Amino acid sequence: MDTQVENAIEIAWNPNSDQTLKGQAIEFVTQLRSEPQGWQVCLSLVIRDQTPSEIVRHVALEVVNNAIQTKQIDSQGLNFLRDRLLAYLRTVYGSGDQDKKLDAINIQNKLTQTFTYLFATMYATEWTSFFEDILGLTMRAGSTARDNAPGIMIYLRILGSVHDEIADILVTRTSDEQRRDNDLKDLVRQRDARTISLSWQDILSQWRFKDDTIVNYCLMVVGKWVGWTDISLVVNDSLLNLLFELVGSPQTSVRDGKVDKLQDTAINTFIEIVGKKMSALDKLELIDILKIKDVISQLIESPALLDLRSTSNYDTDLAESVAKLVNNTMYDIIKALDGAQDTEPASLRGNIQLKVFLPYALRFFSDEYDEICSTVIPCLTDLLTLFRKKAKTNSTFQSESATMLPPILDAIIAKMKYDETSSWGNEDAQTDEAEFQELRKRLQILQQAVAAVDEELYINKITTLIGSTLASLQDQRGQLDWRDVDLAMHEMFLFGELAVKNGGLYSKTKPVSVAAEQLIGMMYKLVESDIASYSHAAIQLQYMEICVRYSTFFEANPELITRVLENFVHFVHHSHVKVKTRSWYLFHRFVKHLRQNIGNIAQTVIQALADLLPIKAELPEETSDNEDMSSDEDDQSASATFNSQLYLYEAIGCICSTRAVPVETQVLYIRSVINPLFLDLEAHLGPAKTGDERAVLQIHHLVMALGTLAKGFSDWTPASTSPSNLPPAQIVSEEFTRTAEAILVALESLSLSFEIRTAARFAFSRLVGVLGNRILPQLPRWIDGLLSQTSTKDEMAMFLRLLDQVVYGFKSEIYAILNTLLTPFLQRVFAGIAEPAAGTDDEIQLSELKREYLGFLLVILTNDLEAVLVSTTNQPTFDAVISTIEHLAKDITDFPTAKLAFTVLTRIVLTWGGPDVQSQPPSSPTADIVATKSQPTLPGFDRFMMTRFSPVCWAIPANPNFNPKDAQGRQVLGEAAGLQKAIYSKTGGEYVTWLRDVELRGMGMDEGTVDDYMNALCNSDAKGFRQFFQTLVQRSNR
């Protein structure tokens, strides 16, 4: 049997095995795991003298471990397994024989796992001497010292594994497992914790200068166990003296400029000891007992962190470890202070310790390396949160924090600055730049926390920094280091978080706050300074970002706009691609915000931007799948550049349409921009028709540009009643009619091109605002072009959304056009809905199209245009419309669409069902209802509602695959109940008679249930009947 198992494992894990044979071997090994005697065969493979290959032993131990975990082994078997494995350990690891060959590390790990599972299963009752037996491996025969290195290592491995099994807080456990582990920890603490702690001392003293690996591993185990054993067993003079020695010993602290592994482990041990859970006062006392202050001070002053700090040999690993110790210690101090009253000993002691450790935290916070800085950010965040909490209720603590806040804020501001080795705008440094900007975001949160504690301090610091920087820049004639200028500009940008809390700087021409007043002063200095002419690109970009962010300042000071615009016009021609393309967007934002305050400068701007307006489409280059994709901000592809170029067209539209520009002049400006685009479009139309890809892309870009220019000219939307948002003048609209015509010509010529349809749809949505009702006569041509035979479901859905807006905006004028185009338009939509979905994406698009179609019908019904659905022209399509809605209402695979379909049916009932029928509830369920006769708006519609709509309500419940407990399904049932209530409100007794005599009885419903149903329909309100219907369906589906 041994040989058979061994051969099977070898075949199963041999990559060169025959696949058929390999499959059989894997199946055999899998079955072995469930065989009652399988573990015994595997045990013999593990411990026999003639050891098989490592893979065989590894898999064999897996089978044994599985048998223990799944409780396949009885008590007798467990004792047998324990004795055999313990004997094996004593032979291989406990003999002290130097010539004895040890197992490979992976086998040692597996053995460790096996003993851990045995511990978890047997320690409580049958193997109470577990640790004593394993500890016996650490001594050679006849010795009284822990002098057997192989036995010590296996002992320490098992201790570490036991911790991971029962005490690792990162492992998710069931309640039963947690209860078992807690019981085992209690037993360990009662029986063996002291013996184990003494063994650590023995091992450390025996091997301190002999074997770093043993010492290192022992300290790691101490760090693990200290969290759940008695702290007094660990914190003793012997262990602490060793830790102090390892942390600060000159001969071990630095080796070739790198941290010694033992030193690092010793620091981590301190971290674990400090992290031990205990009361606040005990924790503060522990920090003093451990002399953490001396440990950190000694490490900070060590050559690795002091002498080498500014060199390439600076030990960042050691610095990060010490920073972690500082962070965790600060965390415990802050936690103690947070829960203590001012006069309590914990508060007094904690305040003293806080002042001691804060400088250490700031030392690592200000470290050149961002990874080290980030290590202590959590404790500073907690500290500032504590300051904010205490400052509200405690004047004494507020005075304490007043001495600590300034150095914290100074350190934050200093860390915001680019370091001396950094560069900006270099493609090779993009990763470093992104990481630094991410750090700045975290620093900003800290800075905001400081401001929340002491707003005056923050305002004064930032105001002084910005003022002094601008003054120095003026005095030194622009020779100041760009990093200093960037810091001031960045802080000015962030200052808005405090100064512009409610969206503006002014309230009735006065600053809204002290911070706003200071920011207004800064803005005056910024605009009046020569900082815009500073040569560094980062500063120029910051200048634009600030002007855009604080555009409300220029609304109150319009005389400064022209000066800033001149700078913007200069920056849009910048030589640095990133600055240039970003400036196009910022220029657009600035102009759009201030369009009502800008004078008649359109001609100057158009002339200045003329060289940037020509469009030159470039086909995208093929990229391999494994190439990194650029972020949106750093993307310098031709497509990204064009998208930025569109902002220039919108900006020109904004500037040309300001109040200061006469309407006649606006028309001239429009022509000066669009005529070159028309000529370009005409020139490329012929090649595009023949399949020239670049020509098609050029036309796509031209159409997008024309649409964007229109958007810049007018923000007006149909049906808008805002006096500040008026439609453009008539002659302006007429000029843009030429634009619409040019786009339609391109669309009609290239309607099979997805790119052209996309651009045309983009332009259509933006032309509505400048054309107004002039777009209505063109609507059939837009539909023909945008809904071609090759249009996707997604395109149809998006155009339906646009059409909703047009119908809503021009509801009083669109009837005639809608009446003409509705039937052909709906037929295209029906074809899209009927087309089967091919794949998940297509299914999503189909669902979206269905919902948009239903939404379009709702827009028609809710805007008094329902007559168009039943006009002479569209009457032949009406039945198809109703059938489609009914079909969608019955679809249990798409509940959101079904719910919307019922909403449409209900709306139809309310629209054409006529006035509500005044019904008197029956005196008994079987009595007749006294009611006035229904008077539907459409002749015969009362009968139509009952025979067509009412049965739809039962289609979903009748589906055998319907689950009435499904939350979305219940919502659909609620809408179905609402439809029945609506039909009843319009038909009264006629509907009750129909339900009782035809529909419900035809479904086989018994008399009692029919009576209950009638009673609920007639006497309950809408909510009550909805609940009744949902409950009835759920009960019927059991």
Tab-separated table of N, CA and C in Angstrom, residues 986-1034:
chain	number	residue	atom	x	y	z
A	986	LYS	N	-61.702	53.853	-12.710
A	986	LYS	CA	-62.296	54.366	-13.947
A	986	LYS	C	-63.542	53.575	-14.384
A	987	THR	N	-63.683	52.345	-13.926
A	987	THR	CA	-64.792	51.497	-14.395
A	987	THR	C	-65.719	51.032	-13.281
A	988	GLY	N	-65.275	51.044	-12.064
A	988	GLY	CA	-66.112	50.715	-10.923
A	988	GLY	C	-66.701	49.321	-10.988
A	989	GLY	N	-68.056	49.245	-10.905
A	989	GLY	CA	-68.750	47.963	-10.834
A	989	GLY	C	-68.546	47.087	-12.044
A	990	GLU	N	-68.327	47.704	-13.207
A	990	GLU	CA	-68.094	46.899	-14.399
A	990	GLU	C	-66.851	46.028	-14.219
A	991	TYR	N	-65.826	46.597	-13.629
A	991	TYR	CA	-64.577	45.856	-13.428
A	991	TYR	C	-64.768	44.774	-12.372
A	992	VAL	N	-65.519	45.090	-11.314
A	992	VAL	CA	-65.769	44.100	-10.263
A	992	VAL	C	-66.502	42.892	-10.847
A	993	THR	N	-67.519	43.169	-11.670
A	993	THR	CA	-68.272	42.081	-12.304
A	993	THR	C	-67.373	41.262	-13.222
A	994	TRP	N	-66.543	41.946	-13.981
A	994	TRP	CA	-65.616	41.246	-14.892
A	994	TRP	C	-64.659	40.347	-14.107
A	995	LEU	N	-64.086	40.879	-13.036
A	995	LEU	CA	-63.153	40.091	-12.233
A	995	LEU	C	-63.841	38.868	-11.627
A	996	ARG	N	-65.038	39.106	-11.033
A	996	ARG	CA	-65.705	38.022	-10.317
A	996	ARG	C	-66.203	36.933	-11.260
A	997	ASP	N	-66.803	37.340	-12.361
A	997	ASP	CA	-67.467	36.361	-13.217
A	997	ASP	C	-66.557	35.763	-14.278
A	998	VAL	N	-65.513	36.498	-14.666
A	998	VAL	CA	-64.701	36.033	-15.784
A	998	VAL	C	-63.261	35.742	-15.363
A	999	GLU	N	-62.571	36.760	-14.922
A	999	GLU	CA	-61.112	36.637	-14.777
A	999	GLU	C	-60.701	35.747	-13.614
A	1000	LEU	N	-61.202	36.046	-12.415
A	1000	LEU	CA	-60.756	35.294	-11.240
A	1000	LEU	C	-61.287	33.870	-11.257
A	1001	ARG	N	-62.563	33.715	-11.640
A	1001	ARG	CA	-63.102	32.359	-11.689
A	1001	ARG	C	-62.415	31.574	-12.807
A	1002	GLY	N	-62.097	32.242	-13.885
A	1002	GLY	CA	-61.393	31.559	-14.981
A	1002	GLY	C	-60.029	31.061	-14.560
A	1003	MET	N	-59.467	31.677	-13.530
A	1003	MET	CA	-58.168	31.245	-13.008
A	1003	MET	C	-58.318	30.117	-12.003
A	1004	GLY	N	-59.577	29.783	-11.644
A	1004	GLY	CA	-59.802	28.712	-10.686
A	1004	GLY	C	-59.784	29.172	-9.244
A	1005	MET	N	-59.957	30.468	-8.990
A	1005	MET	CA	-59.931	30.990	-7.628
A	1005	MET	C	-61.230	30.625	-6.912
A	1006	ASP	N	-61.155	30.165	-5.666
A	1006	ASP	CA	-62.347	29.754	-4.924
A	1006	ASP	C	-63.158	30.977	-4.487
A	1007	GLU	N	-64.413	30.743	-4.124
A	1007	GLU	CA	-65.352	31.826	-3.830
A	1007	GLU	C	-64.882	32.698	-2.666
A	1008	GLY	N	-64.364	32.040	-1.630
A	1008	GLY	CA	-63.921	32.804	-0.463
A	1008	GLY	C	-62.809	33.778	-0.817
A	1009	THR	N	-61.866	33.306	-1.590
A	1009	THR	CA	-60.751	34.172	-1.982
A	1009	THR	C	-61.229	35.285	-2.900
A	1010	VAL	N	-62.193	34.952	-3.810
A	1010	VAL	CA	-62.748	35.976	-4.699
A	1010	VAL	C	-63.418	37.069	-3.883
A	1011	ASP	N	-64.193	36.661	-2.849
A	1011	ASP	CA	-64.861	37.646	-2.003
A	1011	ASP	C	-63.837	38.533	-1.294
A	1012	ASP	N	-62.802	37.917	-0.757
A	1012	ASP	CA	-61.744	38.695	-0.087
A	1012	ASP	C	-61.092	39.662	-1.061
A	1013	TYR	N	-60.897	39.169	-2.273
A	1013	TYR	CA	-60.239	39.997	-3.296
A	1013	TYR	C	-61.104	41.220	-3.622
A	1014	MET	N	-62.385	40.992	-3.827
A	1014	MET	CA	-63.300	42.088	-4.146
A	1014	MET	C	-63.363	43.101	-3.000
A	1015	ASN	N	-63.409	42.584	-1.818
A	1015	ASN	CA	-63.477	43.455	-0.641
A	1015	ASN	C	-62.240	44.334	-0.546
A	1016	ALA	N	-61.047	43.738	-0.774
A	1016	ALA	CA	-59.802	44.509	-0.701
A	1016	ALA	C	-59.735	45.537	-1.825
A	1017	LEU	N	-60.155	45.165	-3.019
A	1017	LEU	CA	-60.095	46.081	-4.161
A	1017	LEU	C	-61.027	47.271	-3.955
A	1018	CYS	N	-62.223	46.992	-3.441
A	1018	CYS	CA	-63.236	48.050	-3.331
A	1018	CYS	C	-63.062	48.919	-2.089
A	1019	ASN	N	-62.591	48.342	-1.021
A	1019	ASN	CA	-62.609	49.061	0.258
A	1019	ASN	C	-61.240	49.511	0.752
A	1020	SER	N	-60.148	48.912	0.275
A	1020	SER	CA	-58.814	49.286	0.754
A	1020	SER	C	-58.275	50.465	-0.045
A	1021	ASP	N	-57.391	51.233	0.587
A	1021	ASP	CA	-56.696	52.273	-0.169
A	1021	ASP	C	-55.616	51.615	-1.022
A	1022	ALA	N	-54.893	52.418	-1.804
A	1022	ALA	CA	-53.905	51.869	-2.743
A	1022	ALA	C	-52.850	51.043	-2.014
A	1023	LYS	N	-52.370	51.547	-0.873
A	1023	LYS	CA	-51.334	50.831	-0.131
A	1023	LYS	C	-51.875	49.519	0.427
A	1024	GLY	N	-53.081	49.569	0.958
A	1024	GLY	CA	-53.670	48.372	1.541
A	1024	GLY	C	-53.889	47.283	0.513
A	1025	PHE	N	-54.381	47.678	-0.684
A	1025	PHE	CA	-54.609	46.674	-1.721
A	1025	PHE	C	-53.276	46.121	-2.247
A	1026	ARG	N	-52.260	46.969	-2.326
A	1026	ARG	CA	-50.950	46.495	-2.783
A	1026	ARG	C	-50.428	45.409	-1.846
A	1027	GLN	N	-50.544	45.637	-0.538
A	1027	GLN	CA	-50.085	44.642	0.421
A	1027	GLN	C	-50.910	43.365	0.334
A	1028	PHE	N	-52.226	43.533	0.136
A	1028	PHE	CA	-53.105	42.364	0.008
A	1028	PHE	C	-52.691	41.530	-1.213
A	1029	PHE	N	-52.478	42.192	-2.330
A	1029	PHE	CA	-52.153	41.480	-3.564
A	1029	PHE	C	-50.805	40.752	-3.438
A	1030	GLN	N	-49.819	41.433	-2.850
A	1030	GLN	CA	-48.505	40.802	-2.679
A	1030	GLN	C	-48.605	39.575	-1.771
A	1031	THR	N	-49.361	39.698	-0.698
A	1031	THR	CA	-49.517	38.579	0.243
A	1031	THR	C	-50.259	37.420	-0.404
A	1032	LEU	N	-51.314	37.743	-1.175
A	1032	LEU	CA	-52.097	36.708	-1.850
A	1032	LEU	C	-51.228	35.915	-2.818
A	1033	VAL	N	-50.427	36.612	-3.600
A	1033	VAL	CA	-49.560	35.938	-4.569
A	1033	VAL	C	-48.526	35.081	-3.855
A	1034	GLN	N	-47.949	35.614	-2.800
A	1034	GLN	CA	-46.934	34.851	-2.071
A	1034	GLN	C	-47.527	33.595	-1.448
